[in-house]
CSV table of C-alpha atoms in Angstrom, one decimal:
chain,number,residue,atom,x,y,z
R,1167,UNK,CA,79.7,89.4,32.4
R,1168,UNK,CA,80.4,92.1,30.0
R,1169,UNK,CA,77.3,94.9,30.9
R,1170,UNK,CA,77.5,96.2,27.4
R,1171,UNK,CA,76.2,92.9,26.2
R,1172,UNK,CA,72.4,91.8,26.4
R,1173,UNK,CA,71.7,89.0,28.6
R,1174,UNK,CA,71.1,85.8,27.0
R,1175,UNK,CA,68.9,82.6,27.3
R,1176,UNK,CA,68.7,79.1,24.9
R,1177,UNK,CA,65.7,77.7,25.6
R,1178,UNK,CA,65.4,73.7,24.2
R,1179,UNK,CA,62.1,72.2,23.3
R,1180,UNK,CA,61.4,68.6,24.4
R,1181,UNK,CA,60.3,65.9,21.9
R,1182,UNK,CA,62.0,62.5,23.0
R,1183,UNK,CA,64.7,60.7,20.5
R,1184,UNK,CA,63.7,64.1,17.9
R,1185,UNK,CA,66.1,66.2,19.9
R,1186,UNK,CA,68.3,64.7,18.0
R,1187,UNK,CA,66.8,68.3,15.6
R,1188,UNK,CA,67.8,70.4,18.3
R,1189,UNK,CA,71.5,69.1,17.9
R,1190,UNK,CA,71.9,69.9,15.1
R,1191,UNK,CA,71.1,73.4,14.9
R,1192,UNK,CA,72.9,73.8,17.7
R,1193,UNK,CA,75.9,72.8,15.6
R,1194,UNK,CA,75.1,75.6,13.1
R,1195,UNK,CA,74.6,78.0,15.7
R,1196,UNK,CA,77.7,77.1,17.4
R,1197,UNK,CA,79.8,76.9,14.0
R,1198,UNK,CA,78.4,80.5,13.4
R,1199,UNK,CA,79.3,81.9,17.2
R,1200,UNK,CA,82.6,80.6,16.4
R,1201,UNK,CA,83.0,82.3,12.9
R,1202,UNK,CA,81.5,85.6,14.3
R,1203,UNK,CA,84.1,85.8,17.0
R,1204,UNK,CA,87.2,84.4,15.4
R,1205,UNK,CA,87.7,81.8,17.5
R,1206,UNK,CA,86.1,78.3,18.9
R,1207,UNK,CA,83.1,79.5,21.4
R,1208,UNK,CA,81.3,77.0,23.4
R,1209,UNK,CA,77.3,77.1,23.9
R,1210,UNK,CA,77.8,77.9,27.5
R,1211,UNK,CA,80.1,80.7,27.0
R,1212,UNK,CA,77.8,82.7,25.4
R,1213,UNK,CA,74.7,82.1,27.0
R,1214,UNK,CA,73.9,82.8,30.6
R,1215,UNK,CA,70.8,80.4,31.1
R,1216,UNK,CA,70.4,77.4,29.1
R,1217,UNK,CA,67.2,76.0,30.1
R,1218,UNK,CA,65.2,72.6,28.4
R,1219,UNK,CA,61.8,70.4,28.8
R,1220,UNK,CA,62.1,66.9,28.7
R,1221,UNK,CA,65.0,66.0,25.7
R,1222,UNK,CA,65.8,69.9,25.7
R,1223,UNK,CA,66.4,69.8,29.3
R,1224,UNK,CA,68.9,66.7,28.9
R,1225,UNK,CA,70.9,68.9,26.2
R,1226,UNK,CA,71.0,72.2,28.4
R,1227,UNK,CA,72.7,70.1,31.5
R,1228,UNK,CA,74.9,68.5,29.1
R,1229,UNK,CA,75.9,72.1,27.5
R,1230,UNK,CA,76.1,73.9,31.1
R,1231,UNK,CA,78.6,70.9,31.8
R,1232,UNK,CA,81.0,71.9,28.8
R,1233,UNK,CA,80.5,68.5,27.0
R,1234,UNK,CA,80.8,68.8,23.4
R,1235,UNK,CA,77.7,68.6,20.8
R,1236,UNK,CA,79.8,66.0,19.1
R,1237,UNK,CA,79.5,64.1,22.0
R,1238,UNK,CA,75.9,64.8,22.9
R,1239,UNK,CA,75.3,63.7,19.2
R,1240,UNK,CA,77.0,60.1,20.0
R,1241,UNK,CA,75.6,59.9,23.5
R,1242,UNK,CA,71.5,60.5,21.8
R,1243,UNK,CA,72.1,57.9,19.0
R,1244,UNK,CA,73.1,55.2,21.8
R,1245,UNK,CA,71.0,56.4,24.1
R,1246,UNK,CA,67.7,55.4,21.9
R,1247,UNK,CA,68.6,51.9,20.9
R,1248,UNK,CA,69.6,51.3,25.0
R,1249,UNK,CA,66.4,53.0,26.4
R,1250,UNK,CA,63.5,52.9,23.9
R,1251,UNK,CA,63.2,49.4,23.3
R,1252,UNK,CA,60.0,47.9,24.6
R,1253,UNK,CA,60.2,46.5,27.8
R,1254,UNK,CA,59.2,42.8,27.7
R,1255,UNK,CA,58.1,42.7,30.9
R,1256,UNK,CA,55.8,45.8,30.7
R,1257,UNK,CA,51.8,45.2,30.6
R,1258,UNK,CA,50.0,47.1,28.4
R,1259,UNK,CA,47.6,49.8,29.9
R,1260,UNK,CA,49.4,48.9,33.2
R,1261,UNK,CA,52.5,50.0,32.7
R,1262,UNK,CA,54.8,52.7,31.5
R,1263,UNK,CA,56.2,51.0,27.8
R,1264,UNK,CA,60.3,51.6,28.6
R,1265,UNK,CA,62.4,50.7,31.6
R,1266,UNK,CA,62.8,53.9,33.5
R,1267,UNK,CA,65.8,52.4,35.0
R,1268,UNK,CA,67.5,52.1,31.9
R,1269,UNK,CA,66.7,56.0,31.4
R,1270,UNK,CA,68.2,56.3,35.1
R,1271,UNK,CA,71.5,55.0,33.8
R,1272,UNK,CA,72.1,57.0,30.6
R,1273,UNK,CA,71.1,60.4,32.3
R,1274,UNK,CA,73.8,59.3,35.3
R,1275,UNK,CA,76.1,59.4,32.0
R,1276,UNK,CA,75.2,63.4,31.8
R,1277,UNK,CA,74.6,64.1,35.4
R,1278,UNK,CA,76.7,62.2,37.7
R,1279,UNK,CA,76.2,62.7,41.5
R,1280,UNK,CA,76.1,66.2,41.0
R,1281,UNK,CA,73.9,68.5,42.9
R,1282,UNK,CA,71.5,71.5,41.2
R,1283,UNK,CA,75.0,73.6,42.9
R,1284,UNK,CA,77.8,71.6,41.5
R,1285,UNK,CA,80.4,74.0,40.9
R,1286,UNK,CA,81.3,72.6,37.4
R,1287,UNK,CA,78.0,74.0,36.1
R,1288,UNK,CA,78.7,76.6,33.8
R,1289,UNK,CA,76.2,78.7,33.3
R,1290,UNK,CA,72.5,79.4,34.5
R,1291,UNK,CA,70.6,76.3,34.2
R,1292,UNK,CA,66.6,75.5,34.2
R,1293,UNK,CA,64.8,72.2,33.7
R,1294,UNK,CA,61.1,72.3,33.6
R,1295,UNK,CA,59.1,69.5,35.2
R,1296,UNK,CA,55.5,69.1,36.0
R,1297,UNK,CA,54.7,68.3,39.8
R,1298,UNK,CA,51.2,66.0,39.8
R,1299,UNK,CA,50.6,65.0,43.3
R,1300,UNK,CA,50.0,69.3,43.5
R,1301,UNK,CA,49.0,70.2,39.8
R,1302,UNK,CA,51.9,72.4,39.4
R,1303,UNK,CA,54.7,73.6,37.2
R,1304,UNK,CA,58.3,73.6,38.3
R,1305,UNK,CA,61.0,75.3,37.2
R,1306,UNK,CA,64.1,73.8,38.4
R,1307,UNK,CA,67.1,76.2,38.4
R,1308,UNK,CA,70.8,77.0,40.1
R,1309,UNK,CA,70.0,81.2,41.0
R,1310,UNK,CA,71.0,80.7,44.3
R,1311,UNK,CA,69.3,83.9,45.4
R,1312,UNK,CA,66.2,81.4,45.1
R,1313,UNK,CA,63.8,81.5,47.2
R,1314,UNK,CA,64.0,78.5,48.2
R,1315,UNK,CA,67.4,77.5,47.2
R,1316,UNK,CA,69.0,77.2,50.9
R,1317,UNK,CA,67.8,74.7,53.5
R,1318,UNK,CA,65.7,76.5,56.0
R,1319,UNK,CA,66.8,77.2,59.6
R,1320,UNK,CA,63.5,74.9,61.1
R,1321,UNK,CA,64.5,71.9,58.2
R,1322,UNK,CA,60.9,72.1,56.9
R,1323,UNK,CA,61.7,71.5,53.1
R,1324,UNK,CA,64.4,70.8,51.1
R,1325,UNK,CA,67.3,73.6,49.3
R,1326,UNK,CA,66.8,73.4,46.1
R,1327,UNK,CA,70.3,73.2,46.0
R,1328,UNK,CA,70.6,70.1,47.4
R,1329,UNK,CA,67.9,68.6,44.8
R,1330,UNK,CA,70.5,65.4,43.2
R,1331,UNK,CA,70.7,66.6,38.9
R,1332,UNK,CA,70.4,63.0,37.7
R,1333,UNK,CA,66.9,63.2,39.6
R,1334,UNK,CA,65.7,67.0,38.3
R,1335,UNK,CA,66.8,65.6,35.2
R,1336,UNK,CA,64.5,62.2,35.5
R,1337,UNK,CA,61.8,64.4,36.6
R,1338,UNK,CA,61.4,66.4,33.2
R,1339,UNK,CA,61.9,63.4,30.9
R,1340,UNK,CA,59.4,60.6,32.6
R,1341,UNK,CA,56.7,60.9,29.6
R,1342,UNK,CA,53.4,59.2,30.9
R,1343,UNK,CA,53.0,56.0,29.0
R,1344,UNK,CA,56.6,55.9,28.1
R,1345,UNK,CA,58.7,56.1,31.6
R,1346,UNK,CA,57.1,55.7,35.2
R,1347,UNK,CA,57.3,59.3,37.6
R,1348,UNK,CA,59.9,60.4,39.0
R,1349,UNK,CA,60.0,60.9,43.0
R,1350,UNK,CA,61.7,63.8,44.7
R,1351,UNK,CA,62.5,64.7,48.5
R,1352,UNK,CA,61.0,68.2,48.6
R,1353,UNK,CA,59.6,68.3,52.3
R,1354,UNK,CA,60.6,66.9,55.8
R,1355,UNK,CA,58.5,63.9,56.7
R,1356,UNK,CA,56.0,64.0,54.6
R,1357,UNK,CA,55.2,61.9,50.9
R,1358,UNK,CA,57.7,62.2,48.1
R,1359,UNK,CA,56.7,64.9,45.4
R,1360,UNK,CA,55.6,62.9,42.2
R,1361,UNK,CA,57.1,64.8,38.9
R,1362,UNK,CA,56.2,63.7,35.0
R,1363,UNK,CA,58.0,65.4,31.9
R,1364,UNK,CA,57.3,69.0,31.9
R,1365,UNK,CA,56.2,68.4,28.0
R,1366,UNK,CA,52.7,67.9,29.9
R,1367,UNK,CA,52.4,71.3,30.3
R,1368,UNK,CA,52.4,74.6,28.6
R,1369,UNK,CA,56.0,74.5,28.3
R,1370,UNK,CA,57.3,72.2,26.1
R,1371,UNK,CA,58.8,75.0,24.6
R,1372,UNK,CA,60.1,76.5,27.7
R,1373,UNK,CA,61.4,79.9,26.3
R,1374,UNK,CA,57.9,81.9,27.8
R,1375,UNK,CA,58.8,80.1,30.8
R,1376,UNK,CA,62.4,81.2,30.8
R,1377,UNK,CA,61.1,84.9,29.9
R,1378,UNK,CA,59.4,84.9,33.0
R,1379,UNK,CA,61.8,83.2,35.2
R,1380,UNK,CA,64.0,85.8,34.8
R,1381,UNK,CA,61.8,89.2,34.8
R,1382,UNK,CA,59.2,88.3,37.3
R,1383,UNK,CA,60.7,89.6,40.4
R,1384,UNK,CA,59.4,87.0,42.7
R,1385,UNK,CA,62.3,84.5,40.8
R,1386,UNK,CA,65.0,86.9,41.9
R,1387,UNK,CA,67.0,86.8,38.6
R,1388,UNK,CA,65.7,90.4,37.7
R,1389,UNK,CA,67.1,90.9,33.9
R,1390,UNK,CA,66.9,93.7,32.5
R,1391,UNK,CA,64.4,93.9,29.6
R,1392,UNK,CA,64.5,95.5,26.1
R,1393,UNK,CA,65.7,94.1,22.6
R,1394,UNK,CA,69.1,95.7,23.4
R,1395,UNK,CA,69.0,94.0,27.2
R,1396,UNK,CA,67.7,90.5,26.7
R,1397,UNK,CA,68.2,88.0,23.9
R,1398,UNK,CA,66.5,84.5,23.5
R,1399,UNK,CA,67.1,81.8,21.0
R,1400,UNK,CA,64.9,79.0,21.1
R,1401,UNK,CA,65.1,75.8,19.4
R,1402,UNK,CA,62.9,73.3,18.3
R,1403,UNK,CA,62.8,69.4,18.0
R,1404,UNK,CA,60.7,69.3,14.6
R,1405,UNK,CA,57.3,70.7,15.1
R,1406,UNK,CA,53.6,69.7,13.8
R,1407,UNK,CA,49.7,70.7,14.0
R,1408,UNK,CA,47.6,67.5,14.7
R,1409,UNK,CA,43.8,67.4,13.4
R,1410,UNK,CA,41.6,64.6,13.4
R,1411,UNK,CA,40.9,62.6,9.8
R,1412,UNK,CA,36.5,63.1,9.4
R,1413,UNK,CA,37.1,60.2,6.9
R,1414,UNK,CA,39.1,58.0,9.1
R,1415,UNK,CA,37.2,55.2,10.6
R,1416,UNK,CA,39.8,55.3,13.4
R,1417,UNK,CA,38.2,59.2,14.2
R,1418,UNK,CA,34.9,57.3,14.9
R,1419,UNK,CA,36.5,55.7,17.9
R,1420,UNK,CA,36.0,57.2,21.2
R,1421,UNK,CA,39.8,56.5,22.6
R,1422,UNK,CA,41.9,57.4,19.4
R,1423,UNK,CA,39.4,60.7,19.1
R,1424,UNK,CA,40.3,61.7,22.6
R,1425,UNK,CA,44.1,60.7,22.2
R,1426,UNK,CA,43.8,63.0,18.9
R,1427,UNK,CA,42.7,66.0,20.5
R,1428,UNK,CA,44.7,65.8,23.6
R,1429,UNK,CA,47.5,65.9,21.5
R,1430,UNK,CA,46.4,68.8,19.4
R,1431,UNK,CA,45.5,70.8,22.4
R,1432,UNK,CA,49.6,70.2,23.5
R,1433,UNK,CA,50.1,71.7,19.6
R,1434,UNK,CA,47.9,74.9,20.9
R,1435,UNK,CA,50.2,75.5,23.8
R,1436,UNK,CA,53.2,75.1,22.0
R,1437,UNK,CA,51.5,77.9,19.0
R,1438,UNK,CA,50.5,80.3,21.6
R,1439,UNK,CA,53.6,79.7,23.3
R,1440,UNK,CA,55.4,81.3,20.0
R,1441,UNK,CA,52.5,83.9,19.4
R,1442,UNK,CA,52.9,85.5,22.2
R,1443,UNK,CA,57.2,85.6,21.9
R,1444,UNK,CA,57.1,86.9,18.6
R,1445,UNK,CA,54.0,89.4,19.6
R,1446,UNK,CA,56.4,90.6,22.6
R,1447,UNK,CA,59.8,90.8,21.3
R,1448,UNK,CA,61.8,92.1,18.3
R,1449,UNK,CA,61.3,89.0,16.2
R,1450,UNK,CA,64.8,88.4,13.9
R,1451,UNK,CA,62.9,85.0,12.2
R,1452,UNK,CA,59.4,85.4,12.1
R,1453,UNK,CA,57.5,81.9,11.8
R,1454,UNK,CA,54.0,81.6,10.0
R,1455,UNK,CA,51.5,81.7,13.0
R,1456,UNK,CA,47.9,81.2,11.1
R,1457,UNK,CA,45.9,82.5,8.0
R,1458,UNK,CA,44.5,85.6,9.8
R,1459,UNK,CA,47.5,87.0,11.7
R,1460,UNK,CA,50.2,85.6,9.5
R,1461,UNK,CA,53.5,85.7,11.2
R,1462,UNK,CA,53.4,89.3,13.8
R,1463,UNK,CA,56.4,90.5,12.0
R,1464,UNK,CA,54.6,94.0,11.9
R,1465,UNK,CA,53.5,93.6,15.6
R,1466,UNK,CA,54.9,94.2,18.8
R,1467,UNK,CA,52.2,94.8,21.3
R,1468,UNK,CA,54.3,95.6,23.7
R,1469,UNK,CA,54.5,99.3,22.2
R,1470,UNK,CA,58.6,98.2,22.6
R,1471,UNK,CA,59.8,94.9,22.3
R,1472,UNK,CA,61.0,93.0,25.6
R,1473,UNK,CA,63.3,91.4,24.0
R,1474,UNK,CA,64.9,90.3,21.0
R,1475,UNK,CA,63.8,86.7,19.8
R,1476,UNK,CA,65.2,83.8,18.1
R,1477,UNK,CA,63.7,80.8,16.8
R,1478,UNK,CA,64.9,78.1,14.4
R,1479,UNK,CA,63.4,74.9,13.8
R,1480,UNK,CA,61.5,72.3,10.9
R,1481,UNK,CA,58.4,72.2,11.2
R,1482,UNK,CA,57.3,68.1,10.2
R,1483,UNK,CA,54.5,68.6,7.5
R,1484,UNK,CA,54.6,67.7,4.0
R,1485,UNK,CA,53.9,71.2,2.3
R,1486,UNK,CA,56.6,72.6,4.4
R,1487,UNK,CA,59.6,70.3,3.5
R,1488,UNK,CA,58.9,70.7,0.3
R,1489,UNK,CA,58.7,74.6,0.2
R,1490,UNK,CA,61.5,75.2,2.8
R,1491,UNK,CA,64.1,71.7,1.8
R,1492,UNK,CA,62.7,70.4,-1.5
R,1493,UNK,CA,61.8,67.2,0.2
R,1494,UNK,CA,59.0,65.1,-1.1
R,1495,UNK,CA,58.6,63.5,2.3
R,1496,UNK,CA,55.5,60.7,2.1
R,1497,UNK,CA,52.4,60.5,5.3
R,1498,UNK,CA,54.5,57.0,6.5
R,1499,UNK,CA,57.7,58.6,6.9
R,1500,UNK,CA,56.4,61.7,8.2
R,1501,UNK,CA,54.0,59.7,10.7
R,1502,UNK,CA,57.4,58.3,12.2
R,1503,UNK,CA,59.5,61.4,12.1
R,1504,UNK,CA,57.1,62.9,14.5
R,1505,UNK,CA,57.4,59.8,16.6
R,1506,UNK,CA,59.1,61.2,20.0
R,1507,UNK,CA,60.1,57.1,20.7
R,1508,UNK,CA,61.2,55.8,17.3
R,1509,UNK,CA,65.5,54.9,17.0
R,1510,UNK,CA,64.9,54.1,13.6
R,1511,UNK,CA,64.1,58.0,12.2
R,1512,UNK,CA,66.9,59.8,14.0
R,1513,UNK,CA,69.3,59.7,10.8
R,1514,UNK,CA,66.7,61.1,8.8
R,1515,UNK,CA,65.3,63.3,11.1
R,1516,UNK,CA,69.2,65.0,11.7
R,1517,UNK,CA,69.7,65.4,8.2
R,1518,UNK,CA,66.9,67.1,7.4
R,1519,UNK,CA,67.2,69.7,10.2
R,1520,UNK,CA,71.0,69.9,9.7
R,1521,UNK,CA,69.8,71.3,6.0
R,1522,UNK,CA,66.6,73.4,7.5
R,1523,UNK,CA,69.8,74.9,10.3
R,1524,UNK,CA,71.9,75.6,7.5
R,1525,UNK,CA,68.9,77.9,5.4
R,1526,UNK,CA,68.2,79.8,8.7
R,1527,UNK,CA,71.4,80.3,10.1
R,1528,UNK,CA,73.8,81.9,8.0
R,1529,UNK,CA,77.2,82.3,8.6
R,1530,UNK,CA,79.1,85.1,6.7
């Protein structure tokens, strides 16, 4: 790597069959590498970690493997009517509402038999998954100055090396409700680890997550940090803030009240997530944060930014689209655009952030 350059991280937000979003800004941003350089540049050639949750992390394997966004496009839009059709034999309340075997198969498609090592990775690679037989975040990644990335000399766990892709990669996509857990061989003669989409954590935006994987020194990656060192661009999948309806009768029902508010809470993480980047770094795109802080383009508490930071994505709310795309986009449509499991929106949902890509990445 060039050490005049900054070191530099895409971090890929989960959100089911709505990374479909994330796709297409990538397109822009890739259209605009290439213009900037004067020549075709891949994803993986100009960033050194490319790290995802859930959807996101299915599109930073696929980029670290040098397969084209033209053909992640076509693999997402056969993906959804293969996987996310209801599974006929599937009880409801009892079990998870897709085959997860289907979901097997189409992320073999990406991942192959490769191992977390496979040579033919390009670049630095993270997937983020969330352990639940141990309450824990993972972070999955191929530093092999891991800690625990070699087998041990007393065979008491598992390199991380060894960990199979198509199995990290099932780990951070198996949404509670919609896919069953995913099982993984972490130590010697003892139970399975259980792993659920790492969406049910703080991280479904991952790019705090990636920020930390590669400063705190315990991770061993020890970048370099300052807006001039260390860049990150993260990228959405179409974002929203939940409340609950008071005049809704369905708000008067224990279940859909609790559903409600579980669902905001994952909004919270997600906001603070993004308050605390833009609070931290030298924020190029500053995104509207609340009435009483606005959007920390004046702050950096930090005293000097850690970084420099990158965001682009749509955010799926009526008064938005309108303001930012001159959409008049109705509360049914948007109710299914925000739908992480629903084949039917993902034309719609592309266009609209192919247009949102092209108003907040320019290319000269």
């Amino acid at each position: 790597m060039d050490s005049k350059r900054p070191r530099r991280i895409l971090a890929l937000d989960g959100g089911g069959l709505r990374g479909v979003a994330t796709i297409a800004f990538l397109e822009r941003l890739e259209q605009k590498l290439s213009a900037d350089a004067g020549r075709p540049v891949a994803l993986h050639e100009h960033f050194d970690l490319i790290g995802g949750t859930s959807t996101g992390a299915l599109i930073a394997a696929a980029l670290t493997l040098n397969k084209p966004l033209a053909a992640i496009k076509h693999y997402y839009f056969n993906l959804a009517p293969n996987v996310f059709r209801r599974a006929w034999t599937a009880i409801p309340f009892v079990h998870s509402v897709f085959d997860s075997e289907k979901l097997r198969r189409e992320i073999f498609e990406i991942a192959g038999d490769r191992r977390m090592d496979s040579a033919d990775i390009c670049t630095g690679l993270a997937v983020i998954a969330k352990r639940v037989d141990t309450g824990s975040v993972w972070i999955f990644n191929n530093n092999p100055e891991a800690k625990f990335w070699n087998d041990p000399a007393d065979g008491s766990y598992v390199g991380n090396r060894n960990y199979p892709l198509a199995n990290v990669l099932r780990a951070s996509t198996a949404a509670p409700h919609y896919f069953d857990p995913e099982e993984l061989s972490i130590v010697a003669g003892e139970k399975a680890g259980i792993f659920i989409d790492g969406g049910v954590s703080p991280y479904n935006n991952p790019c705090l997550a990636l920020f930390l994987l590669v400063t705190i020194p315990a991770y061993r990656y020890n970048w370099p940090i300052g807006a001039d060192r260390l860049e990150i661009t993260s990228i959405g999948t179409g974002s929203a803030r939940y409340g609950v309806d008071r005049d809704s009768r369905l708000s008067r029902v224990a279940s859909f009240f609790a559903i409600s508010t579980l669902r905001s809470a994952l909004t919270d993480s997600e906001q603070q997530t993004l308050m605390l980047m833009q609070a931290l770094s030298r924020n190029v795109t500053p995104w509207w944060i609340n009435s009483e802080i606005g959007d920390l383009s004046d702050t950096t508490i930090a005293g000097t930014p850690l970084f420099t930071f990158y965001r682009y994505n749509l955010m799926l709310e009526s008064k938005w689209l309108m303001q930012e795309l001159q959409e008049d986009v109705k509360w049914l449509e948007l109710y299914r655009l925000r739908d992480i499991a629903s084949p039917g929106s993902m034309t719609r949902l592309y266009k609209l952030a192919k247009r949102a890509a092209e108003r907040q990445i320019p290319i000269t």
